[in-house]
PDB file of C-alpha atoms in Angstrom:
ATOM      1  CA  MET V 108      -3.751  18.900  -8.386  1.00 67.00           C
ATOM      2  CA  LYS V 109      -4.162  22.056 -10.185  1.00 85.00           C
ATOM      3  CA  ALA V 110      -7.176  21.303 -11.151  1.00 85.00           C
ATOM      4  CA  THR V 111      -7.821  19.789  -8.028  1.00 83.00           C
ATOM      5  CA  PHE V 112      -6.818  23.790  -6.079  1.00 81.00           C
ATOM      6  CA  ILE V 113      -9.312  25.322  -8.602  1.00 88.00           C
ATOM      7  CA  LEU V 114     -11.993  23.274  -8.506  1.00 88.00           C
ATOM      8  CA  SER V 115     -11.637  23.781  -4.871  1.00 84.00           C
ATOM      9  CA  LEU V 116     -11.422  27.872  -5.116  1.00 86.00           C
ATOM     10  CA  VAL V 117     -13.881  28.439  -7.140  1.00 89.00           C
ATOM     11  CA  MET V 118     -16.552  26.081  -5.809  1.00 87.00           C
ATOM     12  CA  ALA V 119     -15.014  28.159  -2.149  1.00 85.00           C
ATOM     13  CA  ILE V 120     -15.600  31.349  -3.821  1.00 89.00           C
ATOM     14  CA  LEU V 121     -19.712  30.241  -5.457  1.00 89.00           C
ATOM     15  CA  ILE V 122     -19.951  29.361  -1.796  1.00 85.00           C
ATOM     16  CA  ALA V 123     -18.779  32.885  -0.231  1.00 83.00           C
ATOM     17  CA  ILE V 124     -21.215  34.444  -2.650  1.00 87.00           C
ATOM     18  CA  PHE V 125     -24.326  32.416  -2.306  1.00 84.00           C
ATOM     19  CA  ALA V 126     -23.262  32.658   1.930  1.00 81.00           C
ATOM     20  CA  LEU V 127     -22.548  36.552   1.086  1.00 80.00           C
ATOM     21  CA  LEU V 128     -26.435  36.672  -1.227  1.00 85.00           C
ATOM     22  CA  ASN V 129     -28.192  34.505   1.469  1.00 80.00           C
ATOM     23  CA  GLY V 130     -27.330  36.895   5.224  1.00 78.00           C
ATOM     24  CA  THR V 131     -30.491  37.072   6.638  1.00 86.00           C
ATOM     25  CA  THR V 132     -30.955  35.621  10.354  1.00 89.00           C
ATOM     26  CA  VAL V 133     -32.358  32.678  10.501  1.00 89.00           C
ATOM     27  CA  PRO V 134     -33.608  30.569  14.148  1.00 91.00           C
ATOM     28  CA  VAL V 135     -30.848  27.521  14.313  1.00 87.00           C
ATOM     29  CA  SER V 136     -32.592  24.629  16.896  1.00 88.00           C
ATOM     30  CA  PHE V 137     -30.318  21.947  18.040  1.00 83.00           C
ATOM     31  CA  GLY V 138     -33.055  20.232  19.995  1.00 86.00           C
ATOM     32  CA  PHE V 139     -31.953  21.566  23.065  1.00 89.00           C
ATOM     33  CA  ALA V 140     -31.154  25.581  22.712  1.00 89.00           C
ATOM     34  CA  GLN V 141     -32.760  27.521  19.361  1.00 91.00           C
ATOM     35  CA  ILE V 142     -30.091  30.070  18.518  1.00 90.00           C
ATOM     36  CA  GLU V 143     -30.833  33.365  16.251  1.00 91.00           C
ATOM     37  CA  ALA V 144     -27.506  33.046  13.584  1.00 89.00           C
ATOM     38  CA  SER V 145     -26.438  34.600  10.117  1.00 87.00           C
ATOM     39  CA  LEU V 146     -28.157  32.882   7.042  1.00 87.00           C
ATOM     40  CA  ALA V 147     -24.523  33.649   5.905  1.00 85.00           C
ATOM     41  CA  LEU V 148     -22.354  32.740   8.854  1.00 86.00           C
ATOM     42  CA  ILE V 149     -25.088  29.224   8.887  1.00 86.00           C
ATOM     43  CA  ILE V 150     -23.513  28.113   5.172  1.00 84.00           C
ATOM     44  CA  LEU V 151     -19.973  29.077   6.016  1.00 85.00           C
ATOM     45  CA  VAL V 152     -20.305  27.207   9.259  1.00 88.00           C
ATOM     46  CA  SER V 153     -21.763  24.243   7.903  1.00 88.00           C
ATOM     47  CA  VAL V 154     -19.005  24.101   4.295  1.00 86.00           C
ATOM     48  CA  ALA V 155     -16.321  24.157   6.944  1.00 90.00           C
ATOM     49  CA  ILE V 156     -17.624  21.787   9.091  1.00 94.00           C
ATOM     50  CA  GLY V 157     -17.994  19.812   5.689  1.00 91.00           C
ATOM     51  CA  ALA V 158     -14.344  20.378   4.970  1.00 88.00           C
ATOM     52  CA  ILE V 159     -12.865  19.380   7.857  1.00 93.00           C
ATOM     53  CA  ILE V 160     -15.013  16.040   8.166  1.00 95.00           C
ATOM     54  CA  ILE V 161     -13.823  15.247   4.552  1.00 91.00           C
ATOM     55  CA  TYR V 162     -10.117  16.139   5.018  1.00 91.00           C
ATOM     56  CA  LEU V 163      -9.644  13.604   8.314  1.00 95.00           C
ATOM     57  CA  ILE V 164     -11.685  10.348   6.201  1.00 95.00           C
ATOM     58  CA  ASP V 165      -9.018  11.233   3.754  1.00 93.00           C
ATOM     59  CA  VAL V 166      -6.245  11.078   6.121  1.00 95.00           C
ATOM     60  CA  MET V 167      -7.838   7.814   7.794  1.00 96.00           C
ATOM     61  CA  GLY V 168      -7.637   6.468   4.127  1.00 94.00           C
ATOM     62  CA  LYS V 169      -4.122   7.503   3.714  1.00 96.00           C
ATOM     63  CA  PHE V 170      -3.117   6.072   6.839  1.00 96.00           C
ATOM     64  CA  LYS V 171      -4.825   3.210   5.900  1.00 96.00           C
ATOM     65  CA  SER V 172      -3.267   3.162   2.838  1.00 96.00           C
ATOM     66  CA  ALA V 173       0.139   3.644   4.551  1.00 96.00           C
ATOM     67  CA  ARG V 174      -0.212   0.479   6.471  1.00 97.00           C
ATOM     68  CA  ARG V 175      -1.065  -2.011   3.583  1.00 97.00           C
ATOM     69  CA  ILE V 176       1.738  -0.948   2.125  1.00 97.00           C
ATOM     70  CA  LYS V 177       4.055  -0.914   4.535  1.00 97.00           C
ATOM     71  CA  ASP V 178       3.176  -4.378   5.788  1.00 97.00           C
ATOM     72  CA  LEU V 179       2.799  -5.421   1.374  1.00 97.00           C
ATOM     73  CA  GLU V 180       6.595  -4.226   1.086  1.00 97.00           C
ATOM     74  CA  LYS V 181       6.918  -6.437   4.427  1.00 97.00           C
ATOM     75  CA  LYS V 182       5.841  -9.367   3.236  1.00 97.00           C
ATOM     76  CA  ILE V 183       7.319  -9.266  -0.202  1.00 97.00           C
ATOM     77  CA  SER V 184      11.036  -8.909   1.779  1.00 96.00           C
ATOM     78  CA  GLN V 185      10.090 -12.269   3.866  1.00 97.00           C
ATOM     79  CA  LEU V 186       9.724 -13.752   0.051  1.00 97.00           C
ATOM     80  CA  GLU V 187      12.570 -13.350  -1.287  1.00 96.00           C
ATOM     81  CA  LYS V 188      14.133 -13.762   1.502  1.00 96.00           C
ATOM     82  CA  GLU V 189      12.719 -16.679   0.826  1.00 96.00           C
ATOM     83  CA  VAL V 190      13.181 -17.211  -2.595  1.00 96.00           C
ATOM     84  CA  SER V 191      16.922 -16.211  -1.672  1.00 95.00           C
ATOM     85  CA  GLU V 192      17.347 -19.602   1.224  1.00 95.00           C
ATOM     86  CA  LYS V 193      15.501 -21.955  -1.748  1.00 95.00           C
ATOM     87  CA  ALA V 194      18.058 -21.041  -4.174  1.00 94.00           C
ATOM     88  CA  ALA V 195      20.205 -21.268  -1.956  1.00 93.00           C
ATOM     89  CA  VAL V 196      19.365 -25.187  -1.397  1.00 93.00           C
ATOM     90  CA  ILE V 197      18.903 -26.156  -5.234  1.00 92.00           C
ATOM     91  CA  SER V 198      22.329 -24.405  -5.731  1.00 90.00           C
ATOM     92  CA  LYS V 199      24.033 -27.006  -2.906  1.00 90.00           C
ATOM     93  CA  LEU V 200      21.682 -29.463  -4.382  1.00 89.00           C
ATOM     94  CA  SER V 201      23.684 -28.990  -7.723  1.00 88.00           C
ATOM     95  CA  GLN V 202      26.685 -29.234  -6.743  1.00 89.00           C
ATOM     96  CA  ALA V 203      25.736 -32.130  -4.696  1.00 86.00           C
ATOM     97  CA  GLU V 204      24.756 -34.098  -7.873  1.00 86.00           C
ATOM     98  CA  ALA V 205      27.341 -33.042  -9.666  1.00 83.00           C
ATOM     99  CA  ILE V 206      29.831 -34.480  -7.421  1.00 85.00           C
ATOM    100  CA  SER V 207      27.499 -38.041  -7.712  1.00 83.00           C
ATOM    101  CA  ASN V 208      27.692 -37.752 -10.779  1.00 80.00           C
ATOM    102  CA  ALA V 209      31.458 -37.763 -11.657  1.00 78.00           C
ATOM    103  CA  ALA V 210      31.668 -40.471  -8.966  1.00 76.00           C
ATOM    104  CA  LYS V 211      29.401 -41.895 -10.529  1.00 77.00           C
ATOM    105  CA  ALA V 212      31.401 -41.773 -13.588  1.00 75.00           C
ATOM    106  CA  ASP V 213      34.927 -42.067 -12.009  1.00 74.00           C
ATOM    107  CA  LYS V 214      33.113 -45.178 -10.851  1.00 74.00           C
ATOM    108  CA  HIS V 215      32.380 -46.520 -14.127  1.00 72.00           C
ATOM    109  CA  GLN V 216      35.169 -45.661 -15.892  1.00 75.00           C
ATOM    110  CA  ASN V 217      37.303 -47.605 -13.534  1.00 71.00           C
ATOM    111  CA  THR V 218      34.798 -50.913 -13.890  1.00 72.00           C
ATOM    112  CA  GLN V 219      36.096 -50.211 -17.341  1.00 72.00           C
ATOM    113  CA  GLU V 220      38.887 -50.504 -17.016  1.00 67.00           C
ATOM    114  CA  LYS V 221      39.129 -52.858 -14.847  1.00 68.00           C
ATOM    115  CA  THR V 222      37.298 -55.271 -17.053  1.00 70.00           C
ATOM    116  CA  GLU V 223      40.144 -54.449 -20.163  1.00 66.00           C
ATOM    117  CA  GLU V 224      42.419 -55.276 -17.586  1.00 66.00           C
ATOM    118  CA  LYS V 225      41.285 -59.323 -17.255  1.00 65.00           C
ATOM    119  CA  ALA V 226      40.649 -59.474 -21.151  1.00 58.00           C
TER     120      ALA V 226
END
């Protein structure tokens, strides 16, 4: 962040010096109109317009990234909910299986006791 600020400041100073060294008046044609303006002013306005365009592109990129992050966080939340629901189902099935195994063991033990009594 600090390096970016320093680099931007150095570039702004270099552009300002370049614009001041080229201060002559030049004709500028917009296709439908032509004006005479200082070359320094044209350079500075062009740099400012470029900076604004770059800033707007950066803001749009950050907006898209923030929206994507929000969508992914929502998807993570949904998947975590699914995982917890499936874990609850697994827990219930495990309990049912344990009860079933206990019942089978009791039945087997009762069968053995009856067999022993007959003998």
